[in-house]
CSV table of C-alpha atoms in Angstrom, one decimal:
chain,number,residue,atom,x,y,z
Z,1,MET,CA,0.0,0.3,0.1
Z,2,LEU,CA,1.3,3.4,-1.0
Z,3,ASN,CA,2.1,6.0,1.6
Z,4,GLU,CA,-0.3,8.8,2.4
Z,5,MET,CA,0.3,11.6,0.1
Z,6,ASN,CA,-0.8,15.2,-0.1
Z,7,ARG,CA,-3.3,16.3,-2.6
Z,8,GLN,CA,-3.9,19.8,-3.6
Z,9,ALA,CA,-7.4,21.2,-4.4
Z,10,VAL,CA,-8.6,24.9,-5.4
Z,11,LEU,CA,-12.3,26.1,-4.3
Z,12,GLN,CA,-13.8,28.6,-6.9
Z,13,PRO,CA,-17.4,29.7,-7.1
Z,14,ALA,CA,-18.6,31.6,-10.2
Z,15,ALA,CA,-15.4,33.5,-10.1
Z,16,ARG,CA,-12.3,32.3,-8.4
Z,17,ILE,CA,-12.1,33.4,-4.9
Z,18,GLY,CA,-9.3,31.6,-3.2
Z,19,LYS,CA,-7.0,28.6,-2.8
Z,20,ALA,CA,-6.8,25.8,-0.1
Z,21,MET,CA,-4.5,22.8,0.7
Z,22,LEU,CA,-6.5,19.7,0.8
Z,23,THR,CA,-5.0,16.3,2.0
Z,24,PHE,CA,-6.2,12.9,1.3
Z,25,ARG,CA,-6.6,11.1,4.7
Z,26,LYS,CA,-6.7,7.7,3.0
Z,27,LEU,CA,-4.9,6.5,0.0
Z,28,LEU,CA,-7.1,6.2,-2.9
Z,29,LEU,CA,-4.9,6.8,-6.1
Z,30,ALA,CA,-1.2,6.5,-6.9
Z,31,CYS,CA,-1.3,9.8,-8.4
Z,32,SER,CA,-1.5,13.5,-7.8
Z,33,LEU,CA,-5.0,14.6,-7.4
Z,34,GLY,CA,-6.0,18.2,-7.6
Z,35,PHE,CA,-9.6,19.5,-6.9
Z,36,PHE,CA,-11.6,22.5,-7.9
Z,37,PHE,CA,-15.2,23.3,-8.2
Z,38,PHE,CA,-17.9,26.0,-9.0
Z,39,ALA,CA,-21.0,26.3,-6.7
Z,40,ASN,CA,-23.8,28.1,-8.9
Z,41,ALA,CA,-27.5,28.0,-8.2
Z,42,ALA,CA,-29.0,25.7,-10.5
Z,43,HIS,CA,-32.4,27.3,-11.2
Z,44,ALA,CA,-34.6,29.6,-9.0
Z,45,GLN,CA,-37.3,26.7,-8.9
Z,46,THR,CA,-35.0,24.2,-7.2
Z,47,THR,CA,-32.7,24.1,-4.1
Z,48,ALA,CA,-30.0,22.2,-5.8
Z,49,PHE,CA,-26.9,24.0,-7.1
Z,50,THR,CA,-24.2,22.9,-9.5
Z,51,PHE,CA,-20.9,21.6,-8.3
Z,52,GLN,CA,-18.0,21.3,-10.7
Z,53,GLY,CA,-14.8,20.0,-9.9
Z,54,ARG,CA,-11.4,19.3,-11.5
Z,55,LEU,CA,-9.2,15.9,-10.8
Z,56,ASN,CA,-5.6,16.1,-12.2
Z,57,ASP,CA,-3.7,12.7,-12.1
Z,58,SER,CA,0.1,13.5,-11.7
Z,59,GLY,CA,-0.4,17.0,-12.7
Z,60,ALA,CA,-2.4,16.1,-15.8
Z,61,PRO,CA,-6.3,16.0,-16.2
Z,62,ALA,CA,-7.8,12.8,-15.0
Z,63,SER,CA,-10.4,10.7,-17.0
Z,64,GLY,CA,-12.5,7.8,-15.9
Z,65,SER,CA,-15.4,7.3,-13.4
Z,66,TYR,CA,-15.3,8.0,-9.9
Z,67,ASP,CA,-17.7,7.9,-6.9
Z,68,ILE,CA,-18.2,11.1,-4.9
Z,69,GLN,CA,-19.6,12.0,-1.7
Z,70,LEU,CA,-20.5,15.7,-0.6
Z,71,LYS,CA,-21.4,16.4,3.2
Z,72,LEU,CA,-22.3,19.8,4.7
Z,73,PHE,CA,-20.8,20.8,8.1
Z,74,ASP,CA,-21.3,23.7,10.7
Z,75,VAL,CA,-17.5,23.8,11.2
Z,76,ALA,CA,-14.4,23.4,9.1
Z,77,THR,CA,-12.4,21.1,11.1
Z,78,VAL,CA,-12.6,17.4,9.9
Z,79,ASP,CA,-13.9,14.9,12.7
Z,80,ALA,CA,-15.7,17.7,14.1
Z,81,GLY,CA,-19.0,19.6,14.3
Z,82,THR,CA,-22.5,18.5,13.0
Z,83,GLN,CA,-23.4,17.2,9.6
Z,84,ILE,CA,-26.1,19.4,8.2
Z,85,GLY,CA,-28.9,17.4,6.1
Z,86,ALA,CA,-28.2,14.2,4.4
Z,87,THR,CA,-25.0,12.9,2.4
Z,88,ALA,CA,-25.3,13.8,-1.2
Z,89,SER,CA,-23.6,10.7,-3.2
Z,90,PHE,CA,-22.8,10.4,-6.7
Z,91,SER,CA,-21.9,7.0,-8.3
Z,92,ALA,CA,-19.7,6.7,-11.4
Z,93,VAL,CA,-19.4,10.3,-12.3
Z,94,PRO,CA,-17.6,10.6,-15.4
Z,95,VAL,CA,-14.5,12.9,-15.4
Z,96,THR,CA,-13.5,14.1,-18.8
Z,97,ASN,CA,-10.2,16.0,-19.2
Z,98,GLY,CA,-10.2,16.3,-15.2
Z,99,VAL,CA,-13.6,18.0,-15.1
Z,100,PHE,CA,-16.8,16.4,-13.6
Z,101,THR,CA,-20.1,18.0,-12.6
Z,102,VAL,CA,-22.8,17.1,-10.0
Z,103,GLN,CA,-25.8,18.6,-8.5
Z,104,PRO,CA,-26.2,18.3,-4.7
Z,105,ASP,CA,-29.5,19.3,-3.1
Z,106,PHE,CA,-29.2,19.9,0.8
Z,107,THR,CA,-32.5,21.7,0.8
Z,108,ALA,CA,-32.9,25.4,1.7
Z,109,ALA,CA,-33.3,24.5,5.3
Z,110,ALA,CA,-29.5,23.7,5.3
Z,111,PHE,CA,-28.7,27.4,4.6
Z,112,PRO,CA,-30.2,29.5,7.3
Z,113,GLY,CA,-27.5,32.0,7.1
Z,114,ALA,CA,-25.0,30.4,9.5
Z,115,ASP,CA,-21.3,29.3,8.4
Z,116,ARG,CA,-21.5,26.2,6.3
Z,117,PHE,CA,-18.5,23.8,5.0
Z,118,MET,CA,-18.5,21.2,2.4
Z,119,GLU,CA,-16.5,17.8,3.0
Z,120,VAL,CA,-15.7,16.1,-0.2
Z,121,SER,CA,-14.8,12.6,-0.6
Z,122,VAL,CA,-13.8,10.5,-3.5
Z,123,LYS,CA,-12.8,7.1,-4.7
Z,124,PRO,CA,-12.5,5.1,-8.0
Z,125,ALA,CA,-16.0,4.2,-9.2
Z,126,GLY,CA,-17.0,0.5,-7.8
Z,127,SER,CA,-13.9,0.5,-5.5
Z,128,ALA,CA,-14.3,-1.6,-2.4
Z,129,ASN,CA,-12.1,0.8,-0.6
Z,130,PRO,CA,-13.4,3.5,1.6
Z,131,PHE,CA,-13.7,7.2,0.5
Z,132,THR,CA,-10.9,9.3,0.9
Z,133,ILE,CA,-11.7,12.6,2.5
Z,134,LEU,CA,-10.1,15.8,1.2
Z,135,THR,CA,-8.9,18.3,3.8
Z,136,PRO,CA,-9.8,20.9,4.8
Z,137,ARG,CA,-13.5,21.4,4.5
Z,138,GLN,CA,-14.3,24.0,2.2
Z,139,PRO,CA,-16.4,27.0,3.2
Z,140,ILE,CA,-19.7,27.6,1.2
Z,141,THR,CA,-19.5,30.7,-0.9
Z,142,PRO,CA,-22.5,33.2,-1.3
Z,143,THR,CA,-23.8,31.5,-4.5
Z,144,PRO,CA,-25.5,28.2,-3.0
Z,145,TYR,CA,-26.4,30.7,0.1
Z,146,ALA,CA,-28.7,32.4,-2.7
Z,147,LEU,CA,-30.9,29.4,-2.1
Z,148,HIS,CA,-32.0,30.9,1.3
Z,149,SER,CA,-33.2,34.1,-0.2
Z,150,ASP,CA,-34.6,32.4,-3.3
Z,151,SER,CA,-36.9,29.9,-1.3
Z,152,ALA,CA,-38.5,32.5,0.8
Z,153,VAL,CA,-40.4,29.7,2.4
Z,154,THR,CA,-39.8,31.0,6.1
Z,155,ALA,CA,-38.7,34.7,6.9
Z,156,THR,CA,-35.6,34.2,9.0
Z,157,TYR,CA,-36.3,37.3,11.2
Z,158,ALA,CA,-40.3,37.0,11.2
Z,159,THR,CA,-41.8,36.1,14.5
Z,160,ASN,CA,-44.1,33.8,12.6
Z,161,ALA,CA,-43.9,31.9,9.6
Z,162,ALA,CA,-44.9,33.8,6.6
Z,163,ASN,CA,-45.4,33.3,2.9
Z,164,PHE,CA,-44.5,36.1,0.3
Z,165,ASN,CA,-46.6,35.5,-2.9
Z,166,VAL,CA,-46.5,37.9,-5.9
Z,167,ALA,CA,-49.0,37.4,-8.4
Z,168,GLY,CA,-48.3,39.9,-11.3
Z,169,THR,CA,-45.7,42.6,-11.9
Z,170,SER,CA,-43.5,43.8,-9.1
Z,171,THR,CA,-40.2,45.2,-8.1
Z,172,ILE,CA,-38.2,45.0,-4.9
Z,173,GLY,CA,-35.6,47.3,-4.2
Z,174,THR,CA,-35.3,50.6,-2.1
Z,175,SER,CA,-39.0,50.8,-3.0
Z,176,ILE,CA,-41.5,48.1,-3.3
Z,177,GLY,CA,-44.1,48.2,-6.0
Z,178,ILE,CA,-47.1,45.7,-6.2
Z,179,GLY,CA,-48.9,46.1,-9.5
Z,180,THR,CA,-46.4,48.5,-10.8
Z,181,THR,CA,-42.7,48.5,-11.8
Z,182,THR,CA,-42.1,52.2,-11.0
Z,183,PRO,CA,-43.1,52.5,-7.3
Z,184,LEU,CA,-43.5,56.0,-6.1
Z,185,ALA,CA,-43.2,55.5,-2.5
Z,186,PRO,CA,-41.7,52.8,-0.4
Z,187,LEU,CA,-44.7,50.6,-0.7
Z,188,ASP,CA,-46.8,51.4,-3.8
Z,189,VAL,CA,-49.9,49.2,-4.2
Z,190,ARG,CA,-52.0,49.6,-7.5
Z,191,GLY,CA,-55.2,48.1,-6.9
Z,192,ASN,CA,-57.4,46.8,-3.9
Z,193,LEU,CA,-55.3,45.9,-0.7
Z,194,PHE,CA,-56.9,43.4,1.8
Z,195,ILE,CA,-55.7,43.1,5.4
Z,196,GLY,CA,-56.9,40.2,7.7
Z,197,LEU,CA,-59.8,39.3,5.6
Z,198,THR,CA,-60.8,35.8,5.2
Z,199,ALA,CA,-62.5,35.9,2.0
Z,200,ASP,CA,-63.1,38.6,-0.9
Z,201,PRO,CA,-65.7,40.7,0.4
Z,202,GLY,CA,-67.1,41.5,-3.0
Z,203,PRO,CA,-66.5,43.8,-6.0
Z,204,VAL,CA,-65.8,47.6,-5.2
Z,205,GLY,CA,-64.1,50.4,-6.8
Z,206,ALA,CA,-60.2,50.4,-7.6
Z,207,ASN,CA,-57.8,51.4,-4.9
Z,208,ALA,CA,-59.6,50.3,-1.9
Z,209,LEU,CA,-58.2,49.4,1.4
Z,210,PHE,CA,-60.1,46.5,3.6
Z,211,LEU,CA,-59.4,46.0,7.0
Z,212,ALA,CA,-61.0,43.1,8.8
Z,213,ASN,CA,-62.4,43.4,12.3
Z,214,ASP,CA,-60.5,41.5,15.4
Z,215,ALA,CA,-62.0,38.2,14.3
Z,216,GLY,CA,-61.2,38.2,10.8
Z,217,ASP,CA,-64.7,38.5,9.9
Z,218,SER,CA,-65.4,39.8,6.3
Z,219,HIS,CA,-69.1,40.6,7.3
Z,220,ASN,CA,-68.0,43.3,9.4
Z,221,SER,CA,-64.9,45.2,8.0
Z,222,PHE,CA,-63.6,48.8,7.3
Z,223,ARG,CA,-63.1,50.1,3.7
Z,224,VAL,CA,-61.3,53.0,2.4
Z,225,ASP,CA,-62.2,53.6,-1.0
Z,226,GLY,CA,-61.0,56.3,-3.6
Z,227,ALA,CA,-63.3,55.9,-6.3
Z,228,ASN,CA,-65.2,58.6,-8.5
Z,229,ASP,CA,-62.8,61.4,-7.3
Z,230,ASN,CA,-64.1,60.9,-3.8
Z,231,LEU,CA,-62.7,59.3,-0.7
Z,232,TYR,CA,-65.4,56.8,1.0
Z,233,LEU,CA,-64.9,55.6,4.7
Z,234,ILE,CA,-67.1,52.8,4.8
Z,235,SER,CA,-67.9,50.4,7.5
Z,236,ARG,CA,-68.9,47.3,5.3
Z,237,SER,CA,-71.5,44.8,6.2
Z,238,ASN,CA,-72.6,41.6,4.2
Z,239,GLY,CA,-75.5,39.4,4.8
Z,240,GLY,CA,-74.1,37.6,7.6
Z,241,ALA,CA,-73.6,40.5,9.9
Z,242,THR,CA,-75.8,41.0,13.2
Z,243,ASN,CA,-76.0,44.6,13.3
Z,244,ASP,CA,-75.9,47.4,10.8
Z,245,PRO,CA,-72.4,48.8,11.0
Z,246,GLY,CA,-71.2,51.9,12.5
Z,247,ILE,CA,-67.9,54.0,12.8
Z,248,ILE,CA,-66.3,54.5,16.1
Z,249,PHE,CA,-63.5,57.1,16.8
Z,250,ARG,CA,-61.8,56.2,20.0
Z,251,THR,CA,-58.7,57.4,22.1
Z,252,ALA,CA,-56.5,55.5,24.4
Z,253,THR,CA,-55.1,56.5,27.7
Z,254,LYS,CA,-51.8,55.3,28.8
Z,255,GLY,CA,-52.0,52.5,31.0
Z,256,ALA,CA,-55.9,52.5,30.6
Z,257,GLY,CA,-58.2,51.2,28.1
Z,258,GLU,CA,-60.0,52.8,25.2
Z,259,THR,CA,-63.0,55.3,25.2
Z,260,ASP,CA,-65.5,56.2,22.5
Z,261,ARG,CA,-65.4,59.6,21.7
Z,262,VAL,CA,-67.2,59.9,18.3
Z,263,ARG,CA,-69.7,57.5,17.0
Z,264,ILE,CA,-71.6,57.3,13.6
Z,265,ASP,CA,-74.4,54.9,14.0
Z,266,GLY,CA,-75.8,52.6,11.2
Z,267,ALA,CA,-78.7,55.3,10.9
Z,268,GLY,CA,-76.3,58.0,10.4
Z,269,ASN,CA,-76.7,59.5,13.6
Z,270,VAL,CA,-73.4,61.3,15.0
Z,271,GLY,CA,-72.8,61.1,18.9
Z,272,ILE,CA,-70.1,63.1,20.6
Z,273,GLY,CA,-70.0,62.0,24.2
Z,274,THR,CA,-72.6,59.4,23.7
Z,275,ASN,CA,-72.4,56.0,21.8
Z,276,SER,CA,-76.2,56.0,21.5
Z,277,PRO,CA,-77.0,59.2,19.7
Z,278,GLN,CA,-80.7,60.0,19.5
Z,279,SER,CA,-80.8,62.6,16.7
Z,280,ARG,CA,-78.8,63.6,13.8
Z,281,LEU,CA,-76.1,65.3,16.0
Z,282,ASP,CA,-76.1,64.3,19.6
Z,283,ILE,CA,-73.7,66.2,21.8
Z,284,ARG,CA,-73.5,65.2,25.6
Z,285,GLY,CA,-71.2,68.1,27.0
Z,286,ASP,CA,-70.4,71.7,26.8
Z,287,VAL,CA,-70.7,73.1,23.2
Z,288,LYS,CA,-68.8,76.4,22.4
Z,289,LEU,CA,-69.4,78.2,19.3
Z,290,GLY,CA,-67.6,81.4,17.6
Z,291,SER,CA,-64.1,82.5,17.5
Z,292,THR,CA,-63.8,82.9,21.1
Z,293,GLY,CA,-66.5,80.5,22.0
Z,294,GLN,CA,-68.9,83.3,22.9
Z,295,PHE,CA,-71.7,81.2,22.1
Z,296,PHE,CA,-72.0,78.8,25.0
Z,297,ALA,CA,-74.1,75.9,26.0
Z,298,ALA,CA,-73.2,74.5,29.2
Z,299,ALA,CA,-73.5,70.6,29.6
Z,300,GLY,CA,-74.8,71.2,33.1
Z,301,GLY,CA,-77.2,74.1,32.3
Z,302,GLU,CA,-80.9,73.9,31.8
Z,303,ASN,CA,-82.3,72.1,28.9
Z,304,LEU,CA,-83.8,75.1,27.2
Z,305,ARG,CA,-85.5,75.8,23.9
Z,306,ILE,CA,-86.0,79.1,22.3
Z,307,ILE,CA,-88.4,80.4,20.0
Z,308,ARG,CA,-88.4,83.9,18.6
Z,309,GLY,CA,-89.9,86.1,16.0
Z,310,THR,CA,-91.6,89.1,14.6
Z,311,VAL,CA,-95.2,89.4,13.7
Z,312,PHE,CA,-96.8,91.8,11.4
Z,313,ALA,CA,-99.8,93.8,12.6
Z,314,VAL,CA,-101.9,92.1,10.4
Z,315,GLY,CA,-101.2,88.8,12.4
Z,316,THR,CA,-98.6,87.3,9.9
Z,317,ILE,CA,-95.0,86.1,10.5
Z,318,SER,CA,-92.4,88.4,9.4
Z,319,VAL,CA,-89.3,86.6,10.8
Z,320,GLY,CA,-89.1,83.2,12.9
Z,321,SER,CA,-90.0,79.8,12.7
Z,322,GLY,CA,-91.4,77.1,14.8
Z,323,PHE,CA,-94.7,78.7,15.7
Z,324,THR,CA,-98.0,79.9,14.2
Z,325,VAL,CA,-100.1,83.2,15.0
Z,326,SER,CA,-103.9,83.7,15.2
Z,327,HIS,CA,-105.3,87.3,15.1
Z,328,PRO,CA,-109.0,87.2,16.4
Z,329,ALA,CA,-109.3,90.7,17.4
Z,330,ALA,CA,-107.5,94.2,17.4
Z,331,GLY,CA,-104.5,94.0,19.3
Z,332,ASP,CA,-105.2,90.4,20.2
Z,333,TYR,CA,-102.5,87.7,19.0
Z,334,TYR,CA,-102.1,84.2,19.8
Z,335,ILE,CA,-98.6,82.3,19.3
Z,336,MET,CA,-99.0,78.7,19.2
Z,337,PHE,CA,-95.8,76.6,19.3
Z,338,ASP,CA,-95.2,73.9,16.8
Z,339,THR,CA,-93.6,71.6,19.6
Z,340,PRO,CA,-94.9,72.2,23.1
Z,341,PHE,CA,-92.6,73.1,25.8
Z,342,SER,CA,-92.3,70.6,28.8
Z,343,GLY,CA,-93.2,73.5,31.1
Z,344,ILE,CA,-94.6,77.2,30.9
Z,345,PRO,CA,-91.9,79.1,29.1
Z,346,THR,CA,-91.0,82.9,29.9
Z,347,VAL,CA,-92.2,85.0,27.1
Z,348,THR,CA,-91.2,88.9,26.5
Z,349,ALA,CA,-92.9,91.0,23.7
Z,350,THR,CA,-92.5,94.5,22.3
Z,351,ALA,CA,-94.6,96.7,20.3
Z,352,ASP,CA,-93.2,98.9,17.4
Z,353,ARG,CA,-95.0,102.1,17.9
Z,354,ASN,CA,-94.0,103.4,14.4
Z,355,ASN,CA,-95.8,100.8,12.9
Z,356,ALA,CA,-99.1,101.5,14.6
Z,357,ALA,CA,-101.8,103.9,14.4
Z,358,GLY,CA,-102.7,106.2,17.4
Z,359,GLY,CA,-100.0,108.9,17.3
Z,360,LEU,CA,-97.3,109.1,19.8
Z,361,ASN,CA,-99.4,107.2,22.6
Z,362,LEU,CA,-97.2,104.5,24.0
Z,363,LEU,CA,-98.1,100.7,23.0
Z,364,LEU,CA,-97.9,98.1,25.3
Z,365,ALA,CA,-97.5,94.4,24.4
Z,366,MET,CA,-98.8,92.3,27.5
Z,367,LEU,CA,-98.6,88.6,28.1
Z,368,ASP,CA,-102.1,87.5,29.1
Z,369,ALA,CA,-101.4,85.0,31.9
Z,370,ASN,CA,-105.4,84.4,32.3
Z,371,CYS,CA,-105.8,83.3,28.6
Z,372,GLY,CA,-107.5,80.2,29.6
Z,373,CYS,CA,-105.1,78.4,27.3
Z,374,ASP,CA,-102.5,75.7,27.8
Z,375,ARG,CA,-99.5,78.1,28.0
Z,376,THR,CA,-96.9,75.2,27.3
Z,377,THR,CA,-98.5,75.2,23.6
Z,378,GLU,CA,-99.5,78.7,23.1
Z,379,VAL,CA,-99.2,82.1,24.7
Z,380,ARG,CA,-101.8,85.3,24.4
Z,381,ILE,CA,-100.3,88.8,23.5
Z,382,VAL,CA,-102.5,91.9,24.0
Z,383,ILE,CA,-101.4,95.2,22.6
Z,384,VAL,CA,-103.0,98.4,24.0
Z,385,ASN,CA,-102.8,102.0,23.5
Z,386,THR,CA,-102.0,104.0,26.4
Z,387,GLY,CA,-103.9,106.9,25.4
Z,388,ASN,CA,-107.4,105.2,25.3
Z,389,ALA,CA,-106.6,101.7,26.7
Z,390,ASN,CA,-108.1,100.0,23.6
Z,391,GLY,CA,-106.6,97.3,21.9
Z,392,GLN,CA,-104.4,98.2,18.8
Z,393,ASP,CA,-102.8,96.4,15.9
Z,394,SER,CA,-99.1,96.7,15.9
Z,395,GLN,CA,-96.1,94.8,14.6
Z,396,PHE,CA,-94.3,93.4,17.6
Z,397,ASP,CA,-91.4,91.1,18.5
Z,398,PHE,CA,-91.3,88.1,21.1
Z,399,ILE,CA,-89.0,85.8,22.5
Z,400,ALA,CA,-90.1,82.6,24.3
Z,401,ILE,CA,-87.7,80.5,26.5
Z,402,GLY,CA,-88.8,77.4,28.3
Z,403,PRO,CA,-87.6,73.5,29.0
Z,404,ARG,CA,-87.8,71.3,26.4
């Protein structure tokens, strides 16, 4: 048996990147054996990659058939570390002018991003002798590691397993375009975007954003839809929903829960300070209007309603709404409220002397508290001439303030 001999090998991926001295640990061939390989991704559709080597016999290219084994390890030292995946074995590999080619497949799981080293063993085809291991193990170059990114089966830095599927035109770089090859923002989506939905909720306008509720129920989802030159904020509901959908605006307090602030219910009523609005606009709390808040309705104040107007001398309405007028006799007017007050209102009336006959005599507009009428629904105003105490027609203004 021949003495153990040194053999030389060169490691080179798509372009030569370095050299390493490899040593047979057991005698295989009574010749000088050199080793040289390329490692290229075979196709994006598979996890195999092309491994190409060169065997030299006494300095000249070898020819013949050889059995070859490739093993993947996590450390460079022979007889140390953990083998990754199964052994890739190739029988009777033809070597022509020193060159051979095989395609190992260690699967994408073998390349998570950590260092990997290839251990190569060879022997003449069909030989009963054991394989001779070439040393040292060779580091895997970046090309096979492209399998890790090409597969994209599991995201290395994701908390949970995730799939990334692109159906259609897309580009990934400093900006991501889905449905476009010229993204205008870091994320540019041309078309509808669905988040959290378990099913397509149905046809909508282009460029809509769907957000499912917490349970992922497509019967209750929120849609932002840009269509017909409008922006629609829609709380979408399909036939399986329990209630008509509403839109709720909430704020959260640090360390505490969330609180409803504004609600639009299914009937279109808007509630501020209440989640059960009773009218088109229902505000529970202080209300201030004007540039300095000069018009103020206190939340804790009385629940008042105001009716005011101007009535012509003939008994027709000049200004105002929410009431009607009857004029049974000279200087005698009845104001009937369209909606009754819940209690007797306070009423003040002022006659306009310039619109009355009778010269310079003072005209008094008096409230008749003994009108014999339901004063929550109507009031009687009497105008008299101070000169003769007779009733006299005159234009007058009035205001009624009372509980709703």
